[in-house]
PDB file of C-alpha atoms in Angstrom:
ATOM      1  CA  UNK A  30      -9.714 -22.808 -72.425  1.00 56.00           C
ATOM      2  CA  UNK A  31      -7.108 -24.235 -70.171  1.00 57.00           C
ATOM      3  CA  UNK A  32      -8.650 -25.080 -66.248  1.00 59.00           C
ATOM      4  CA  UNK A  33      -6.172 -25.557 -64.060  1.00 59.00           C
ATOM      5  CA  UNK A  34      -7.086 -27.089 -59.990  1.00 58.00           C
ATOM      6  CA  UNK A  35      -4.495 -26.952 -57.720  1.00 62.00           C
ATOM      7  CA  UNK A  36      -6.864 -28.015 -54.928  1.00 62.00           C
ATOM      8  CA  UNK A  37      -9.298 -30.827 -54.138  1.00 58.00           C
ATOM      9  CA  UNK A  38     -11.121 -29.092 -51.008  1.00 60.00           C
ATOM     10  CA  UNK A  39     -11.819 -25.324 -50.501  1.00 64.00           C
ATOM     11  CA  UNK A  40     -13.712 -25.493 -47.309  1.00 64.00           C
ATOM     12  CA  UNK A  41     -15.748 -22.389 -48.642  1.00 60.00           C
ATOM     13  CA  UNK A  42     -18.656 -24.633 -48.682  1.00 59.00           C
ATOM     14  CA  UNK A  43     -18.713 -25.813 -45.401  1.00 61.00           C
ATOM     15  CA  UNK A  44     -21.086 -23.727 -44.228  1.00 63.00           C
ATOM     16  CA  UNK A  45     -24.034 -24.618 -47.114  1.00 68.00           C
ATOM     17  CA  UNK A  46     -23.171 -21.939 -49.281  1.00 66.00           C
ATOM     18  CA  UNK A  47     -21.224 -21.956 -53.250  1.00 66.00           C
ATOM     19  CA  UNK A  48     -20.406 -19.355 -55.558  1.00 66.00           C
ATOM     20  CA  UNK A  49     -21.263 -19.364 -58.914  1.00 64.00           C
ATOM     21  CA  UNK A  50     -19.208 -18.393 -61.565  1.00 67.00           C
ATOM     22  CA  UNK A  51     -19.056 -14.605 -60.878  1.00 73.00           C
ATOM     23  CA  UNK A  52     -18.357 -14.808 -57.507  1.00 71.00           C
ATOM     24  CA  UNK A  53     -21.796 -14.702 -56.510  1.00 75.00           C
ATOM     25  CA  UNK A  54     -22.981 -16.806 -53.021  1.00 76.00           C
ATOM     26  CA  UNK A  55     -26.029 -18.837 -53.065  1.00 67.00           C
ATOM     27  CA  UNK A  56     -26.884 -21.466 -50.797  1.00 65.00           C
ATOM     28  CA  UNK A  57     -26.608 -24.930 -51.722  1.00 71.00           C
ATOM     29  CA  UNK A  58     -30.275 -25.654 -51.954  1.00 66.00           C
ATOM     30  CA  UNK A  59     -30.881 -22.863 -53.758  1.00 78.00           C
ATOM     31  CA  UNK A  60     -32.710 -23.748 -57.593  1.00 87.00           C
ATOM     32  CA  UNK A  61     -29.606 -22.495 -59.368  1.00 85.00           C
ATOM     33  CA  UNK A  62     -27.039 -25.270 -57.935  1.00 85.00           C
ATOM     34  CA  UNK A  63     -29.931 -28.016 -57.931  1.00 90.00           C
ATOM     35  CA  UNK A  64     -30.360 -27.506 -62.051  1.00 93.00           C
ATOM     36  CA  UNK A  65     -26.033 -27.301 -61.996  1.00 91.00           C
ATOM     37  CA  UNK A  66     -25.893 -30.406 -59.609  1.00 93.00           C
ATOM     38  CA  UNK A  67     -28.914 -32.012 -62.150  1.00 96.00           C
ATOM     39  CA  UNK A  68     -26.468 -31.474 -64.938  1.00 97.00           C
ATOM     40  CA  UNK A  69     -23.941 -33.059 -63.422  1.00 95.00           C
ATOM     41  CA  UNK A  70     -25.629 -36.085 -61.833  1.00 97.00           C
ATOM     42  CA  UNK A  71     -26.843 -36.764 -65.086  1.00 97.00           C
ATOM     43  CA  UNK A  72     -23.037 -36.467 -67.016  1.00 97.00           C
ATOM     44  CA  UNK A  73     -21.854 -39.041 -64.116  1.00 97.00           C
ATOM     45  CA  UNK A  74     -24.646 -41.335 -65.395  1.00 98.00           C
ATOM     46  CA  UNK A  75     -23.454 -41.213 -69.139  1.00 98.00           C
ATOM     47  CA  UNK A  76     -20.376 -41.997 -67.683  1.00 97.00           C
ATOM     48  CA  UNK A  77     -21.251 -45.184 -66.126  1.00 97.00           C
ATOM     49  CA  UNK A  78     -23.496 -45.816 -69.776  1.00 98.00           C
ATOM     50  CA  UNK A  79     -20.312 -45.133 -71.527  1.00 97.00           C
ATOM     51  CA  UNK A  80     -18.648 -47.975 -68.686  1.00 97.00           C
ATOM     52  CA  UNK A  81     -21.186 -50.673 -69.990  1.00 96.00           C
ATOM     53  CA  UNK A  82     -21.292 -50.563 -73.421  1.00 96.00           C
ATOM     54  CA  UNK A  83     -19.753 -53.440 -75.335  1.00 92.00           C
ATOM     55  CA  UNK A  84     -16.468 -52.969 -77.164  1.00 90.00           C
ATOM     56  CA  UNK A  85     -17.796 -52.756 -80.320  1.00 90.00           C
ATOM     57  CA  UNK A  86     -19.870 -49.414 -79.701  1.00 93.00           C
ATOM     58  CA  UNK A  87     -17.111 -47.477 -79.772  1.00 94.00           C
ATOM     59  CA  UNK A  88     -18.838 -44.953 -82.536  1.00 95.00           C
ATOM     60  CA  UNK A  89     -21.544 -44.579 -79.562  1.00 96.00           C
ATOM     61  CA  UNK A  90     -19.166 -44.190 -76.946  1.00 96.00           C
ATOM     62  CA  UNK A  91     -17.661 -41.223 -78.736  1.00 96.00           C
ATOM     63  CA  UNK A  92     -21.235 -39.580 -79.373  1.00 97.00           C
ATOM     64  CA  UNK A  93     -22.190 -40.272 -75.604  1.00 98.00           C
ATOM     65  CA  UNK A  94     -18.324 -38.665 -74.469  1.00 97.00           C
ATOM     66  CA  UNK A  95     -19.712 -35.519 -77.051  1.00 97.00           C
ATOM     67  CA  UNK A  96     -22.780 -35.472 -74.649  1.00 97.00           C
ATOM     68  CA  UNK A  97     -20.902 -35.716 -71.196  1.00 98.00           C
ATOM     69  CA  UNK A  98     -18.778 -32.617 -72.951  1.00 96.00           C
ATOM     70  CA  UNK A  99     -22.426 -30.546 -73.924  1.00 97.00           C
ATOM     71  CA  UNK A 100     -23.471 -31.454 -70.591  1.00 97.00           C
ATOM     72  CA  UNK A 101     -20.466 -29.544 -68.880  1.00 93.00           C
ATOM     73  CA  UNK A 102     -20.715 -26.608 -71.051  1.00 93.00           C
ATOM     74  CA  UNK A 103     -24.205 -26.532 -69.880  1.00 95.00           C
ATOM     75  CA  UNK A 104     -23.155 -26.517 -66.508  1.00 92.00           C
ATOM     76  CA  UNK A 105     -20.862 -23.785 -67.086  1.00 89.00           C
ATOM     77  CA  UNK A 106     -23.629 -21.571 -68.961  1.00 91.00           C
ATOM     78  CA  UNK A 107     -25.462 -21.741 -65.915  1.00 91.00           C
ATOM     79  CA  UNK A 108     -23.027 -21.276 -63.964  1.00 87.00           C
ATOM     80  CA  UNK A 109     -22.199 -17.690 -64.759  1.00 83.00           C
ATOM     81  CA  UNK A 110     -25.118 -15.171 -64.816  1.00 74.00           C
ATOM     82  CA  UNK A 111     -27.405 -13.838 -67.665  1.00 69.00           C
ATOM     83  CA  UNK A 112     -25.465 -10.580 -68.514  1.00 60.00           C
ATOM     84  CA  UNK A 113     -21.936 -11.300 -67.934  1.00 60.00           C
ATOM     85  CA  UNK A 114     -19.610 -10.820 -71.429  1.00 63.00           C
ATOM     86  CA  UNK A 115     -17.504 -13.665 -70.008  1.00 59.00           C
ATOM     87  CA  UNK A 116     -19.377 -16.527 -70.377  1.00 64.00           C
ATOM     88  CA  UNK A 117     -19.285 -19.173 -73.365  1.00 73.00           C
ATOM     89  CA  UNK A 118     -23.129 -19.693 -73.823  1.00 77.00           C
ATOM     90  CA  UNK A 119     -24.066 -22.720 -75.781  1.00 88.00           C
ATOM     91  CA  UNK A 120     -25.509 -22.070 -79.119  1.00 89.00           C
ATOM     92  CA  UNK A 121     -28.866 -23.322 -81.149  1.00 90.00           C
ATOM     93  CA  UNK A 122     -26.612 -25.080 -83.501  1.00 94.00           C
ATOM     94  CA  UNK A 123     -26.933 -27.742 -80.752  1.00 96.00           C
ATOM     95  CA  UNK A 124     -30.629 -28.823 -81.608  1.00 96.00           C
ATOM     96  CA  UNK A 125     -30.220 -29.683 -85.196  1.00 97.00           C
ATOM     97  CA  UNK A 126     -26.973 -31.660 -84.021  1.00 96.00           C
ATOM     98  CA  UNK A 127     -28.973 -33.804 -81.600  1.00 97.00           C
ATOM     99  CA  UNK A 128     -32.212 -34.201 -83.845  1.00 97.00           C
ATOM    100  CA  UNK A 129     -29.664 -35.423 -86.228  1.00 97.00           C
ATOM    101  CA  UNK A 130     -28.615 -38.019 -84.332  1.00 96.00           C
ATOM    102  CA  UNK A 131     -31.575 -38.839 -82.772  1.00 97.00           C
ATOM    103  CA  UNK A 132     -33.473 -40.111 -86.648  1.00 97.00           C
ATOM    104  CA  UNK A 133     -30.040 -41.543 -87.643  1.00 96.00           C
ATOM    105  CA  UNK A 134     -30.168 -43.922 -84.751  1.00 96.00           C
ATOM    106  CA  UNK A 135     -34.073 -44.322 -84.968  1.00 95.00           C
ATOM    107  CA  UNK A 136     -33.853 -45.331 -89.110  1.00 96.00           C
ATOM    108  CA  UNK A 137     -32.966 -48.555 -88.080  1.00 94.00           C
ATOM    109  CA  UNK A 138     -35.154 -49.108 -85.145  1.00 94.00           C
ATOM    110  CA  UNK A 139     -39.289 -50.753 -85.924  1.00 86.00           C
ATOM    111  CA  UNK A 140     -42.074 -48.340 -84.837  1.00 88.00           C
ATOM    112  CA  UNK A 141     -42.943 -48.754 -81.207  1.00 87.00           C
ATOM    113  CA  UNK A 142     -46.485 -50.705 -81.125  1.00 86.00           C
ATOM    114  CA  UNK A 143     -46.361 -49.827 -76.777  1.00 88.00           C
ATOM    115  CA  UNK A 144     -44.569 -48.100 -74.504  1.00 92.00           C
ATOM    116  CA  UNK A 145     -41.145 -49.710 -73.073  1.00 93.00           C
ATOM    117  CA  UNK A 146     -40.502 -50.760 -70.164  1.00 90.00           C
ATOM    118  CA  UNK A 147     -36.633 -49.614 -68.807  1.00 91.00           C
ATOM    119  CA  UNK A 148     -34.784 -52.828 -68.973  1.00 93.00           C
ATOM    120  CA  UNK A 149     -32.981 -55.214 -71.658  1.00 92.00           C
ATOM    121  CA  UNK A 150     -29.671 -54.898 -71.816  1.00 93.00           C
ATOM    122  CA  UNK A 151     -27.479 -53.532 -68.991  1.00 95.00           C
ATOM    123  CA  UNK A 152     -26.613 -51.143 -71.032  1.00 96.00           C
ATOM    124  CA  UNK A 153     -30.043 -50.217 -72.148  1.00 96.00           C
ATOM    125  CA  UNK A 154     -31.028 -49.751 -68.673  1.00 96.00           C
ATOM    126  CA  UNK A 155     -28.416 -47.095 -68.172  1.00 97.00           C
ATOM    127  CA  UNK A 156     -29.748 -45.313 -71.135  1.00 97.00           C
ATOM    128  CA  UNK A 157     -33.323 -45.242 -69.663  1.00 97.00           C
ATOM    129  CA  UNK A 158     -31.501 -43.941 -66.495  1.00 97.00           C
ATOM    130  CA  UNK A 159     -29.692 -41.223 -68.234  1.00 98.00           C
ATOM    131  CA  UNK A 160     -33.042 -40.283 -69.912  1.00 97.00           C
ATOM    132  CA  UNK A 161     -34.978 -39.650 -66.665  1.00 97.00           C
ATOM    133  CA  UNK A 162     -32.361 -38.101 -64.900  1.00 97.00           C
ATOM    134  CA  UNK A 163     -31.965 -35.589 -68.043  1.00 98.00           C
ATOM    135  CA  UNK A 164     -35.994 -35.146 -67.434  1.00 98.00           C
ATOM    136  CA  UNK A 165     -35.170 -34.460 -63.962  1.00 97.00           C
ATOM    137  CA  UNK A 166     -32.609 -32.288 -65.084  1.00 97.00           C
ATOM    138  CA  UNK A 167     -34.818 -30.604 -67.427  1.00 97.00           C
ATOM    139  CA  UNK A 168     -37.825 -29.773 -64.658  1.00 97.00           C
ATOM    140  CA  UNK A 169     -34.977 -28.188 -62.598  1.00 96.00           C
ATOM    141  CA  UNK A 170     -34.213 -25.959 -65.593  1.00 96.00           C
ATOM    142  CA  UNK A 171     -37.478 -24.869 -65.969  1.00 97.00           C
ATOM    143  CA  UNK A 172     -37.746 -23.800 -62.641  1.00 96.00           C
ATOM    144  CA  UNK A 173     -35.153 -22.060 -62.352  1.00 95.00           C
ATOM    145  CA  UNK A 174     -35.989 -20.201 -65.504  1.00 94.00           C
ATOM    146  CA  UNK A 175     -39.013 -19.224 -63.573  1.00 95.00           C
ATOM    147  CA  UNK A 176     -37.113 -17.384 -61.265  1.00 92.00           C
ATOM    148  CA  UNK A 177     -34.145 -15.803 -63.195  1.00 90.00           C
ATOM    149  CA  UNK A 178     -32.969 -15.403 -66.540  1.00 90.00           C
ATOM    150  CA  UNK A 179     -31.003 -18.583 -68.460  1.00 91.00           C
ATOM    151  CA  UNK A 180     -29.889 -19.294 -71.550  1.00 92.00           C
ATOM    152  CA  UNK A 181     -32.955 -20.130 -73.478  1.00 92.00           C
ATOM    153  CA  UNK A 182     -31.837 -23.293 -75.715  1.00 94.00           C
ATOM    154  CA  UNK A 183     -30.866 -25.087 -72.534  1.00 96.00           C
ATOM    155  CA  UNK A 184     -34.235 -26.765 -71.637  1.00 97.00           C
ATOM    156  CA  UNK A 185     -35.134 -27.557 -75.180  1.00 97.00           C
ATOM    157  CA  UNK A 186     -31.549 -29.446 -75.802  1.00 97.00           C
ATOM    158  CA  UNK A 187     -32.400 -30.943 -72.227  1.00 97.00           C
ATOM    159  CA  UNK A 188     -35.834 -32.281 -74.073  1.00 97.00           C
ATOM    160  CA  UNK A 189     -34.020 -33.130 -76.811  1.00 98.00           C
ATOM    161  CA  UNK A 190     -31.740 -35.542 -74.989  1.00 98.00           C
ATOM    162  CA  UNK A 191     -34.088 -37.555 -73.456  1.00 97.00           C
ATOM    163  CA  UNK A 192     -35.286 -38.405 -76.743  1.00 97.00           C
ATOM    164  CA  UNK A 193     -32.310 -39.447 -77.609  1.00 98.00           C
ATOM    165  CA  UNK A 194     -31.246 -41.353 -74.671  1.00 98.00           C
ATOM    166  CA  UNK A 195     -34.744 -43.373 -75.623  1.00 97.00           C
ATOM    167  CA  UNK A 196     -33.631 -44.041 -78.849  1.00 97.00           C
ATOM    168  CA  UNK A 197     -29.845 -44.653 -77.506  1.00 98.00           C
ATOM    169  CA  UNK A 198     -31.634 -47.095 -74.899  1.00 97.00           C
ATOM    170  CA  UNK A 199     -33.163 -49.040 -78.122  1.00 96.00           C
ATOM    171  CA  UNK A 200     -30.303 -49.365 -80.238  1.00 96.00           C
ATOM    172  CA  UNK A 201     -28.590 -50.949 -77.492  1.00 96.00           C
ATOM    173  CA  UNK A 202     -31.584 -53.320 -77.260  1.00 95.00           C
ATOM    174  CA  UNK A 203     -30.798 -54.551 -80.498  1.00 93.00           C
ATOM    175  CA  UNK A 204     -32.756 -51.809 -82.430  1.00 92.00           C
ATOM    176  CA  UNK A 205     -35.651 -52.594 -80.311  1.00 92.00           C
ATOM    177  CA  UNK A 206     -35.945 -56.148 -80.792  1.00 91.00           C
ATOM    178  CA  UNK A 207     -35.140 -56.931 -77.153  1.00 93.00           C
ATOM    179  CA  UNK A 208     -36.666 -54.417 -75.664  1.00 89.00           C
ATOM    180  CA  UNK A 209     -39.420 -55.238 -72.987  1.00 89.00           C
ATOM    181  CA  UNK A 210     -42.740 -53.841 -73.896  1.00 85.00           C
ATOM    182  CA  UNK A 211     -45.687 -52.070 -71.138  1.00 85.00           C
ATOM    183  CA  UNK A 212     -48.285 -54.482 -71.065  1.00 84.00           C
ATOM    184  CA  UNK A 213     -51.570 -53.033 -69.437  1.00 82.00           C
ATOM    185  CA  UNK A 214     -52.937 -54.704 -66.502  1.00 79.00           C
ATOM    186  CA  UNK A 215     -50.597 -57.994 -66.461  1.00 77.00           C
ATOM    187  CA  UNK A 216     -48.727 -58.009 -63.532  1.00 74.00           C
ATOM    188  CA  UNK A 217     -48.753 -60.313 -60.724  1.00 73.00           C
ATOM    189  CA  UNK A 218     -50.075 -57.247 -58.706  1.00 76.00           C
ATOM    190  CA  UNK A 219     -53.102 -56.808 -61.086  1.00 67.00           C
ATOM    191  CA  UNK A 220     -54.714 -60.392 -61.131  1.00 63.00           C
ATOM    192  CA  UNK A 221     -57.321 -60.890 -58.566  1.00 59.00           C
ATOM    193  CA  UNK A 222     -57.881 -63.945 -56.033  1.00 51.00           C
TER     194      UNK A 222
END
């Protein structure tokens, strides 16, 4: 599919209203463009991941560019209505794909002996970022599937990537090994007198 934009600025938005796909107007705080604008705030943040990783993860870089692409198509599922015979839904093939991934990356990762705290590596931290924003991303699905029909696979690929970002987030911790681990009730804020 070739998109071609001849213009930056439309002004058909101006007034807090955007059509979807179909030509149909909703207003900009409406739960359909929240779970679009979710999907996109949360490719933007893969793209600044994709900005920090070292030069070596280039293998990565390609899987996370393969995300930022699944994340648009996503975007564009949603973006044109249950029902209409033009739209390019995403597929279930998608799930296996990611879960995949997910135990390739995980083989050479140590079980987890306590949760993690986000942090390590700058480039670890934008993982943990990308996997809350795709759980952000995800609750907006689900409410929107509340109110209208969407393409079913979307919110369990959605759960699927934040499992991966977590594992994404350790591998870039050195497999775990510098990643910074919960520890219950020590924190300066905890300790009394």
């Amino acid at each position: 599919m070739v998109v071609r934009i001849d213009r930056v600025f439309t002004r058909g938005g101006d007034k807090g209203e955007t059509s979807l796909g179909d030509g149909t107007r909703l207003s900009k705080s409406d739960l359909h463009i929240e779970a679009i604008g979710m999907l996109d705030e949360t490719n933007a943040i893969v793209g600044a991941l994709r900005a920090h990783l070292d030069a070596g993860e280039n293998d990565l870089s390609a899987r996370l560019k393969d995300v930022q692409n699944l994340l648009f198509d996503m975007g564009g599922d949603l973006c044109m209505p249950e029902g209409n015979e033009r739209a390019k839904r995403v597929g279930e093939g998608v799930l296996p794909a990611l879960e995949k991934e997910i135990e390739r990356l995980r083989a050479f990762q140590e079980p987890l002996t306590s949760f993690v705290l986000s942090g390590g590596s700058p480039a670890a931290s934008w993982a943990h970022l990308a996997r809350t924003t795709v759980r952000k991303a995800e609750r907006s699905l689900v409410a929107l599937s509340r109110k209208t029909a969407i393409n079913p696979i979307l919110v369990p690929i959605l759960n699927r990537l934040s499992d991966y970002f977590f594992v994404v987030s350790r591998h870039l911790n050195e497999d775990g090994r510098k990643d910074i681990l919960w520890q219950p009730g020590h924190s300066f804020f905890s300790q009394e007198g």
